[in-house]
Tab-separated table of C-alpha atoms and ligand atoms in Angstrom:
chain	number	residue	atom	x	y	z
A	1	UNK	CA	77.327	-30.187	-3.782
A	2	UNK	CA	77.294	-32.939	-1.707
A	3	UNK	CA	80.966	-34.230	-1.062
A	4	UNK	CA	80.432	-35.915	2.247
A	5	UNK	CA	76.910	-37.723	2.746
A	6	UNK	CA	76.895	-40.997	0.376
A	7	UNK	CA	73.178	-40.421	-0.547
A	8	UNK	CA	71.505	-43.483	-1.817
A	9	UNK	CA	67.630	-42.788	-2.307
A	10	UNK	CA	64.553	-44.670	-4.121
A	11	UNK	CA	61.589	-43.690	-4.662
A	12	UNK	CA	58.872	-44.864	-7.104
A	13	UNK	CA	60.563	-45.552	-10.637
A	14	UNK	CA	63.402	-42.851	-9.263
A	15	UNK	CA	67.050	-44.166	-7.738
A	16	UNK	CA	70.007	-41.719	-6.920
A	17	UNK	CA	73.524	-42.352	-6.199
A	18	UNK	CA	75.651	-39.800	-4.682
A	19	UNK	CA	79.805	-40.448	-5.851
A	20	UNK	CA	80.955	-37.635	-5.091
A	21	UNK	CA	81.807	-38.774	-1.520
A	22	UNK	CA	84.819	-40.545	-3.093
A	23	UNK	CA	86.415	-37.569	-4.476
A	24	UNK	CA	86.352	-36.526	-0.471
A	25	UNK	CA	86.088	-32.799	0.536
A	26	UNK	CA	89.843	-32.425	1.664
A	27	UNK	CA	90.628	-33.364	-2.647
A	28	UNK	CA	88.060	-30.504	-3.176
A	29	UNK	CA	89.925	-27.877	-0.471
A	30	UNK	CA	93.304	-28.361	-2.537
A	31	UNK	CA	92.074	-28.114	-6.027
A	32	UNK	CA	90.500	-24.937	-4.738
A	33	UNK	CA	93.556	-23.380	-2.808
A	34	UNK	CA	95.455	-24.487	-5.846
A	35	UNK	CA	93.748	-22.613	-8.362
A	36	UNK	CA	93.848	-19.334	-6.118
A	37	UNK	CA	97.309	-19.783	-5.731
A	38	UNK	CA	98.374	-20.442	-9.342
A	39	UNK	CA	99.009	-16.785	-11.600
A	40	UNK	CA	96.465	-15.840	-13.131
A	41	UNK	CA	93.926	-17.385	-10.354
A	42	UNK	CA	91.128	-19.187	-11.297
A	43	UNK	CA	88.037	-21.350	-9.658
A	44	UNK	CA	87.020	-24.555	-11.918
A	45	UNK	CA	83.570	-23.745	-13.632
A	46	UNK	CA	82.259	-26.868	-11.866
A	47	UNK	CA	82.093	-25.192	-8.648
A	48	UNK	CA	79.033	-22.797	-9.395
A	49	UNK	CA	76.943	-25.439	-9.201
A	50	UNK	CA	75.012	-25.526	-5.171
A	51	UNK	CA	71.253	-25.126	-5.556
A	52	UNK	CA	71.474	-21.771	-5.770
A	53	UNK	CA	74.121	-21.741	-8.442
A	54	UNK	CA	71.714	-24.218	-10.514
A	55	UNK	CA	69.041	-22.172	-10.069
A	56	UNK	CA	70.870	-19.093	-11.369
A	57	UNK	CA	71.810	-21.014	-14.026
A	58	UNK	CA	68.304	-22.158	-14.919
A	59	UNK	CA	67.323	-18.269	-14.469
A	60	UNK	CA	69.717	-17.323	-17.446
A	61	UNK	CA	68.643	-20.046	-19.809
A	62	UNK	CA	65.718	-18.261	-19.879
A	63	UNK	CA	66.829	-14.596	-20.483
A	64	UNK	CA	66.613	-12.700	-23.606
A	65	UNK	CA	69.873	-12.261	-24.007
A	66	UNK	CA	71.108	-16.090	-23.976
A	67	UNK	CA	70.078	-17.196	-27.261
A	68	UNK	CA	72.144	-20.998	-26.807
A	69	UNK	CA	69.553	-22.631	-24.641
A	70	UNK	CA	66.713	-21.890	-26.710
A	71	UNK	CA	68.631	-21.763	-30.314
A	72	UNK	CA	69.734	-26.019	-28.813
A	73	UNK	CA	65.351	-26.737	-27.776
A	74	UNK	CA	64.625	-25.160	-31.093
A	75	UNK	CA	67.160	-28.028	-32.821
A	76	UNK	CA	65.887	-31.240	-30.257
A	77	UNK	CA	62.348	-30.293	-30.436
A	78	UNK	CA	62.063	-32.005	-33.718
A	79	UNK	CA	65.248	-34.011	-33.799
A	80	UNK	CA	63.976	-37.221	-32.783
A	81	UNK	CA	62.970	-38.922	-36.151
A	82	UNK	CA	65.672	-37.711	-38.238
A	83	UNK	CA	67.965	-39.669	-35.871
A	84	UNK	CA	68.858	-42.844	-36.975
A	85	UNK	CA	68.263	-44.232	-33.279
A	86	UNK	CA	65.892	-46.828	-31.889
A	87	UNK	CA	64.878	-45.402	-28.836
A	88	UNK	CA	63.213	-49.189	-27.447
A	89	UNK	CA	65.293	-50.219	-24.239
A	90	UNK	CA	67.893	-47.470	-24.820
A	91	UNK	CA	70.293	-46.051	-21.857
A	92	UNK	CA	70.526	-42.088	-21.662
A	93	UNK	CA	73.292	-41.163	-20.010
A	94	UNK	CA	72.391	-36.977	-19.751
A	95	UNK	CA	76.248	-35.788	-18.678
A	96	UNK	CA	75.844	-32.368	-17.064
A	97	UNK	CA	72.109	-32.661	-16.964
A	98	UNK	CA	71.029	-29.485	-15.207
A	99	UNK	CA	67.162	-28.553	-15.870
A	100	UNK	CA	65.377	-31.122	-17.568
A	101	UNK	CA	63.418	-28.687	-20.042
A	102	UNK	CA	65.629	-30.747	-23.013
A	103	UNK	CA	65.567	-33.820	-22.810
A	104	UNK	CA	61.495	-33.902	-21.932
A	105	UNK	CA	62.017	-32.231	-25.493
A	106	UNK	CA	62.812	-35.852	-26.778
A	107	UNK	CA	60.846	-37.865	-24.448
A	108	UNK	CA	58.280	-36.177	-26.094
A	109	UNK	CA	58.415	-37.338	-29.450
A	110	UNK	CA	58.791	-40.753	-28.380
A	111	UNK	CA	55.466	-42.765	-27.806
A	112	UNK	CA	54.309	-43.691	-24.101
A	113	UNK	CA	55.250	-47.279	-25.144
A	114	UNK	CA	58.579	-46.246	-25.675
A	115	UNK	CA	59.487	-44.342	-22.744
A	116	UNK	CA	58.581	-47.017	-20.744
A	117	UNK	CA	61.054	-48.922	-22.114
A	118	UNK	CA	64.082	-46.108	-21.392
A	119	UNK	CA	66.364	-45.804	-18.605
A	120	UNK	CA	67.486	-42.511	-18.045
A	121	UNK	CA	70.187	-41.957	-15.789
A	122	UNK	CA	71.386	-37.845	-15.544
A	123	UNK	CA	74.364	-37.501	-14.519
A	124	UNK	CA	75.554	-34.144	-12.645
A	125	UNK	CA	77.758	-32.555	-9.642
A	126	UNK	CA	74.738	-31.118	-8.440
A	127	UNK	CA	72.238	-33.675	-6.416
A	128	UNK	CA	69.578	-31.157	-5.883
A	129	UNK	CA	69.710	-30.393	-9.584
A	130	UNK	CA	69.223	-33.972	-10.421
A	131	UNK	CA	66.376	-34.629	-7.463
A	132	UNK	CA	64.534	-31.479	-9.344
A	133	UNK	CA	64.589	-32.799	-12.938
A	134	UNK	CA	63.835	-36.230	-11.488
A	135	UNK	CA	60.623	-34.712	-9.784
A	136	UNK	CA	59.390	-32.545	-12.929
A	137	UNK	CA	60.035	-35.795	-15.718
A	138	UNK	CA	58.125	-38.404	-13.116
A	139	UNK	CA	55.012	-36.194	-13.590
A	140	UNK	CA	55.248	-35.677	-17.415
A	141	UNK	CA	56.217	-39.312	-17.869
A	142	UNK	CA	55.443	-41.681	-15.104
A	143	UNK	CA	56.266	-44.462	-17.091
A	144	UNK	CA	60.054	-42.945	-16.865
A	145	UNK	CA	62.671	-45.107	-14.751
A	146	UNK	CA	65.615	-42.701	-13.741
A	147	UNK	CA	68.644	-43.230	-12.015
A	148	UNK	CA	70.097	-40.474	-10.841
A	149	UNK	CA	73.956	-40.240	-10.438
A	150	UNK	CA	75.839	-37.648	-8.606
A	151	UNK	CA	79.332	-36.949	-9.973
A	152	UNK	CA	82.128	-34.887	-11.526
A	153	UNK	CA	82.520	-35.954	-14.680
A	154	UNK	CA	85.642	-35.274	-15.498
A	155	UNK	CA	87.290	-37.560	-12.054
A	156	UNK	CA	85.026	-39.930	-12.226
A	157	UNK	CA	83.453	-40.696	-15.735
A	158	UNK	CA	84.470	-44.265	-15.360
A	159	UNK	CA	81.408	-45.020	-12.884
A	160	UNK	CA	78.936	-44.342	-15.285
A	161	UNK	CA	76.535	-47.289	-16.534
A	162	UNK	CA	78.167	-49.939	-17.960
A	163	UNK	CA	74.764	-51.166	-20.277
A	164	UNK	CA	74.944	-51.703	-23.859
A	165	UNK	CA	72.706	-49.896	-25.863
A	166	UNK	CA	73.465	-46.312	-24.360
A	167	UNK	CA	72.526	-42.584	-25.938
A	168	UNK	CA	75.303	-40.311	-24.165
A	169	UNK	CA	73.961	-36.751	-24.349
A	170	UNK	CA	76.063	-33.553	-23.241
A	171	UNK	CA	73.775	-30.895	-23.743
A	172	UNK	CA	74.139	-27.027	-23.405
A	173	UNK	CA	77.581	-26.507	-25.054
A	174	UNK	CA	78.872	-27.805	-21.713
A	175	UNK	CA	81.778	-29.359	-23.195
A	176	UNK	CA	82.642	-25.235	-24.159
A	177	UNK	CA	83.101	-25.116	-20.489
A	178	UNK	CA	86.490	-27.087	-19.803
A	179	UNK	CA	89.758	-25.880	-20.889
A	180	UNK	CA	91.189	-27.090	-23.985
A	181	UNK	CA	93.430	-30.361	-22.655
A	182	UNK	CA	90.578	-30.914	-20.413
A	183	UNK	CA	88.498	-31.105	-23.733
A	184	UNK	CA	90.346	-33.468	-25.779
A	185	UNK	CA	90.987	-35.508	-21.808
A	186	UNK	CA	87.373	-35.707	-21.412
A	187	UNK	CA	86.688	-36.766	-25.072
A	188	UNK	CA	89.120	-39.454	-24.944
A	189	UNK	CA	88.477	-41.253	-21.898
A	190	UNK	CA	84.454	-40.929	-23.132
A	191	UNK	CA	85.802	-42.667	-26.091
A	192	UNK	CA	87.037	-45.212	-24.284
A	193	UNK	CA	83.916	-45.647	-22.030
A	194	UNK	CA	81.796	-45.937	-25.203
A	195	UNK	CA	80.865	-49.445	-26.956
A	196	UNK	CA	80.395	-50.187	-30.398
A	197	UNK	CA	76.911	-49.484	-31.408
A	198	UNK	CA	76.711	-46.492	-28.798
A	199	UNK	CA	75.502	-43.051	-29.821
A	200	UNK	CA	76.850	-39.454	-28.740
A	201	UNK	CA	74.820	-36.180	-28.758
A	202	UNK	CA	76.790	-32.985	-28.670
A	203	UNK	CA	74.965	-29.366	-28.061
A	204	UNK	CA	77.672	-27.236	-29.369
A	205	UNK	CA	77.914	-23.543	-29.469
A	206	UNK	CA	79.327	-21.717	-32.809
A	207	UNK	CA	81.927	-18.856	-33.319
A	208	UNK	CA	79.423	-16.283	-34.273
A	209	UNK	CA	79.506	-12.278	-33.755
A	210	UNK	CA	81.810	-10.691	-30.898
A	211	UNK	CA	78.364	-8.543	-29.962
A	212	UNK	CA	75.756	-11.338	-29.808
A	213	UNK	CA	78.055	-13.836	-27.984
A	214	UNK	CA	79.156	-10.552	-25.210
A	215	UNK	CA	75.933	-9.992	-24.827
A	216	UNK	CA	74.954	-13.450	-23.490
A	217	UNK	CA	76.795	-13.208	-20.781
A	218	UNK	CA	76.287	-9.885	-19.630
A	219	UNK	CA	72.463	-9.548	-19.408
A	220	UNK	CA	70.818	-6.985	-18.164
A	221	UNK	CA	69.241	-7.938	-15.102
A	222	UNK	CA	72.825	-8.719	-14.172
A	223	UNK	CA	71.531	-12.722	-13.241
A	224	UNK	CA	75.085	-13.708	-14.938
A	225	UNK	CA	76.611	-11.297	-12.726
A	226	UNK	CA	74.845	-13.027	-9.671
A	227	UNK	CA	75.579	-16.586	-11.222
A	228	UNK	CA	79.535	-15.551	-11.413
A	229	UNK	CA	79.694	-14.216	-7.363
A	230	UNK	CA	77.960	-17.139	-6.360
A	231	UNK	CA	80.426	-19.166	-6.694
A	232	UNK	CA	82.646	-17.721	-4.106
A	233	UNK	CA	80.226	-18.805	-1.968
A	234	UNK	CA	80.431	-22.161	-2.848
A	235	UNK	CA	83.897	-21.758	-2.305
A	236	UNK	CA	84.010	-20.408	1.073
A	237	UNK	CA	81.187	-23.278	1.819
A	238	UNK	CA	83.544	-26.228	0.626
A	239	UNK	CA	87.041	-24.975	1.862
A	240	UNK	CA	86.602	-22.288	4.501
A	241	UNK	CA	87.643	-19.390	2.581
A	242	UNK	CA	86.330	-15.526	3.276
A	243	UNK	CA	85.370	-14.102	0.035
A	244	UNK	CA	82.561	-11.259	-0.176
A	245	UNK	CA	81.162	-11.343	-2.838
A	246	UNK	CA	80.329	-7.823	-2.900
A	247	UNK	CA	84.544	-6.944	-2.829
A	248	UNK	CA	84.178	-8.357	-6.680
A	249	UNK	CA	82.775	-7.137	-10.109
A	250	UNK	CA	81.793	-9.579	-13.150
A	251	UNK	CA	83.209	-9.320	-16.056
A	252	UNK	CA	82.612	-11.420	-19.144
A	253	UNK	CA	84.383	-10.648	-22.359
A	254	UNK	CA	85.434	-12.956	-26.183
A	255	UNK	CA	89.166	-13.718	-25.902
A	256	UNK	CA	89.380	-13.791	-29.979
A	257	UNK	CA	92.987	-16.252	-29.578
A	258	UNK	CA	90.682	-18.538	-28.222
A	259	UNK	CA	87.494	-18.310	-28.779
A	260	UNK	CA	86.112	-18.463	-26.049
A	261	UNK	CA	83.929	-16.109	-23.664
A	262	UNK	CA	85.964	-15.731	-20.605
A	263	UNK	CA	84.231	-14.895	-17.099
A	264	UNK	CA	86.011	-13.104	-14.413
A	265	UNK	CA	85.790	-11.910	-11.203
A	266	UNK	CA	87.447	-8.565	-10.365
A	267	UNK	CA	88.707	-7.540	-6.779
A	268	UNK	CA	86.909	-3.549	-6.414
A	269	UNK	CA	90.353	-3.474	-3.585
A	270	UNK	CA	93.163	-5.297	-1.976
A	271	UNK	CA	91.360	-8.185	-0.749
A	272	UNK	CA	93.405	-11.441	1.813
A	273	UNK	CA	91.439	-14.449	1.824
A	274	UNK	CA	92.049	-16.899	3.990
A	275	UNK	CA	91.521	-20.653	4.511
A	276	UNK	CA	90.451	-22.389	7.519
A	277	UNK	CA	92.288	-25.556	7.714
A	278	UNK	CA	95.355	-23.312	7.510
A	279	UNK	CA	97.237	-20.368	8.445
A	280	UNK	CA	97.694	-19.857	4.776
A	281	UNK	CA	96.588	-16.520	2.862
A	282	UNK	CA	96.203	-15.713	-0.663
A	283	UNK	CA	96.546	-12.340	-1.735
A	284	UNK	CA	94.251	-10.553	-4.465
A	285	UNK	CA	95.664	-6.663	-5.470
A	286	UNK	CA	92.749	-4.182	-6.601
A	287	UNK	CA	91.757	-5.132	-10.235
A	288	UNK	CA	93.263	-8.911	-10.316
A	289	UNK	CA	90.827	-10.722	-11.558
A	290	UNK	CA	89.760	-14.930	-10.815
A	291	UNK	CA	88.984	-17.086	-13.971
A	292	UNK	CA	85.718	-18.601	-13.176
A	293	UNK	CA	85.071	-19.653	-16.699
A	294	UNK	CA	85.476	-20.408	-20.201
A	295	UNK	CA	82.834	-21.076	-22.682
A	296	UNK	CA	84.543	-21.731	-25.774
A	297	UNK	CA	82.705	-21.324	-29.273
A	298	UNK	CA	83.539	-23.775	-31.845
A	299	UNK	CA	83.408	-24.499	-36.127
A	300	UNK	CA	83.049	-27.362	-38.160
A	301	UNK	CA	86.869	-28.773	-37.997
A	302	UNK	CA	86.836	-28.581	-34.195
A	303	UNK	CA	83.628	-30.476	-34.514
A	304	UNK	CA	85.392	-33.336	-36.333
A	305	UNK	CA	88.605	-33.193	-34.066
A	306	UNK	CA	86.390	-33.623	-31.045
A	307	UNK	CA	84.945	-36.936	-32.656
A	308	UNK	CA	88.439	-37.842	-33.519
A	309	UNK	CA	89.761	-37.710	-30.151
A	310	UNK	CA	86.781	-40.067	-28.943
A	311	UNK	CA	87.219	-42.513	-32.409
A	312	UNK	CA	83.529	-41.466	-33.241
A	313	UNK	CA	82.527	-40.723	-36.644
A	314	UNK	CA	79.922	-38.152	-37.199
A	315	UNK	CA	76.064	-39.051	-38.261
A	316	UNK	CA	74.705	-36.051	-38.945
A	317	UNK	CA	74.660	-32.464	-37.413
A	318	UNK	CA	71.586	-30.455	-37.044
A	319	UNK	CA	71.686	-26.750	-37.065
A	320	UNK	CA	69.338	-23.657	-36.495
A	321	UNK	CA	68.822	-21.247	-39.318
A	322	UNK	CA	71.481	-18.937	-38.223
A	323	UNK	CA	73.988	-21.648	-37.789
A	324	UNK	CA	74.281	-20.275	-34.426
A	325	UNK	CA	74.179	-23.966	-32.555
A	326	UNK	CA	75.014	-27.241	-33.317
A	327	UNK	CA	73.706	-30.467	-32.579
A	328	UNK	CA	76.066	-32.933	-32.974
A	329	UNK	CA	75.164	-37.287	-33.779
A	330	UNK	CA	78.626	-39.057	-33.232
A	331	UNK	CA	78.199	-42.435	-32.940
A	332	UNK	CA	81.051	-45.313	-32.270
A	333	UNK	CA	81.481	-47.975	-34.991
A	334	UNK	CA	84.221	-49.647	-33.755
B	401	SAM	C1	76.132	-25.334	-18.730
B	401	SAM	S1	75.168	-26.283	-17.612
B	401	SAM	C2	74.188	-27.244	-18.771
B	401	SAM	C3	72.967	-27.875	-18.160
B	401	SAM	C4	72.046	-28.601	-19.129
B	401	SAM	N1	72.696	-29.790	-19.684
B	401	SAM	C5	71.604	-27.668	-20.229
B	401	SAM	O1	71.919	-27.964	-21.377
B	401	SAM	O2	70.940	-26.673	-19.949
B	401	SAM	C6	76.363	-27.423	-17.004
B	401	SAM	C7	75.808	-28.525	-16.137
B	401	SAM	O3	76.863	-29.444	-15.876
B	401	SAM	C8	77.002	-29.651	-14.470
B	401	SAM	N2	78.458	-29.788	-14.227
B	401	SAM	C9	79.436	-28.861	-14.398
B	401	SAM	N3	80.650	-29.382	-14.147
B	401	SAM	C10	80.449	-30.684	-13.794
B	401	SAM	C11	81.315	-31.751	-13.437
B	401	SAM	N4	82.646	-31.597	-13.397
B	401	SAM	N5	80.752	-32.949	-13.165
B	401	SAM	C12	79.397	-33.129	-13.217
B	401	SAM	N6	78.524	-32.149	-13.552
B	401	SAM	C13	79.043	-30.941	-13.842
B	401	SAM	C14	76.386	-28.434	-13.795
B	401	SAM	O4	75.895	-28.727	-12.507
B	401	SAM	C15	75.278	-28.052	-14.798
B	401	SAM	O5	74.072	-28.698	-14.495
């Protein structure tokens, strides 16, 4: 998470821009210390993401146990031509891109003739992320222009692309991840970024049993476990704090009032964390816990509100047999 070095790279048909910068590290430090010092505590989502954290997170995708990442490739692998989209000269704009293993999913059903014609720009906090996917999608398709752009989306979804013709995609029920105002926040102002004519794509996890959804996010091998401490490493990285990691315990449990998975960290003892641009200390007592996350699990009215909030109207939506995920067409018509 690079908040400090304005990176501005090309290479071949690749270009990245790094916005973060703008945001500035010392905007970073207070949202932190803020959320530590509000009751109950919490750490925004967005902050698992360093290399490692992405990693992690690709790790998990792939586990047994996490059914959303391949119940969503299932859906795009054969999504493409019962879209009604013409992918010749269209923008993708790939919010939260991650991994790149789904959208080479609809690259794929496109001819070579039509890629070349594509700009795809992913958009995410995490540059090395986006340098990865970048790498992986210029040997699949070297026809592929990509410009890569670095930043949060929720400050600073104003700098993205301007083009007409554009394909927004937010894959990976990432939108499950903000709170709900920052939902219906982010949904409006993407409303407002969007033109007539432009399309929306929305992975979208379902309400579904307490035991399968649990289970997702408390695997085994304990890689969600590792994905969850990680980010107090990010943390003490980006505002000079003194977690250990090892002080906490992962916990990940359905909150049924809100449907939602909630992610925890829980202090194993009295822990003091400090800051280092101040003599400032937050206290945590044995058993608080830190929000790190929500991932909240939606049905067919929420799917409609969120479209409302954006003025989009809904083309289709595509489902796996279990009606376990949704893929979501909104497009804007006026
Ligand atoms: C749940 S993962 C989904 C990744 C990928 N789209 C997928 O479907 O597998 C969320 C992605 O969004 C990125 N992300 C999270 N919060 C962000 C923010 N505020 N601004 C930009 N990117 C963010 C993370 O780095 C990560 O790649």
């Amino acid at each position: 998470m690079n908040y400090t070095k304005k990176e501005l790279l090309t290479k071949g048909g690749f270009q990245l821009i790094n916005y973060l910068p703008s945001i500035g590290i010392e905007k970073v430090r207070e949202e932190i210390i803020a959320g530590l010092k509000t009751i109950p505590k919490y750490i925004a989502s967005k902050f698992f993401y360093d290399e490692k954290g992405s990693e992690l997170f690709e790790k998990i995708t792939q586990l047994n146990e996490y059914y959303p990442t391949r119940t969503e490739k299932k859906i795009l692998s054969t999504i493409v031509s019962r879209l009604n989209v013409d992918f010749t000269n269209i923008n993708i704009v790939d919010i939260g891109s991650g991994d790149p293993t789904k959208i080479r999913l609809l690259f794929s059903q496109l001819s070579e003739q039509v890629v070349s014609t594509i700009i795809y720009y992913p958009v995410d906090i995490s540059q090395s992320a986006i340098e990865k996917a970048a790498e992986k999608l210029i040997l699949e398709f070297p026809m592929l222009k990509i410009k890569g752009i670095v930043a949060d989306f929720i400050f600073q979804l104003k700098l993205l692309p301007k083009t007409k013709n554009r394909l927004f995609c937010f894959f990976g029920s990432t939108v499950g991840n903000l709170s709900a105002t920052e939902i219906e926040f982010f949904m409006n102002m993407l409303g407002n970024e969007m033109q007539q004519g432009d399309n929306f794509l929305l992975g979208i996890d379902m309400i579904k049993d307490v035991a399968v959804l649990e289970n997702a996010y408390n695997d085994e091998q304990q890689i969600t476990a590792q994905f969850n401490k990680n980010i107090l490493k990010v943390v003490n990285n980006l505002s000079g704090t003194n977690f250990n990691p090892n002080e906490f315990e992962h916990l990940a449990f359905f909150n049924a009032e809100k449907n939602s998975i909630e992610m925890h960290l829980k202090a194993l003892k009295n822990v003091a964390i400090i800051f280092d641009s101040s003599t400032d200390k937050v206290y945590l007592k044995k058993g608080e816990t830190i929000h790190t996350e929500n991932s909240h699990k939606f049905n067919f009215n929420k799917i409609k509100t969120i479209g409302l909030w954006a003025g989009l109207d809904i083309e289709k939506v595509f489902a796996d047999d279990n009606r376990w995920f949704n893929v979501v067409h909104y497009k804007k018509n006026k």
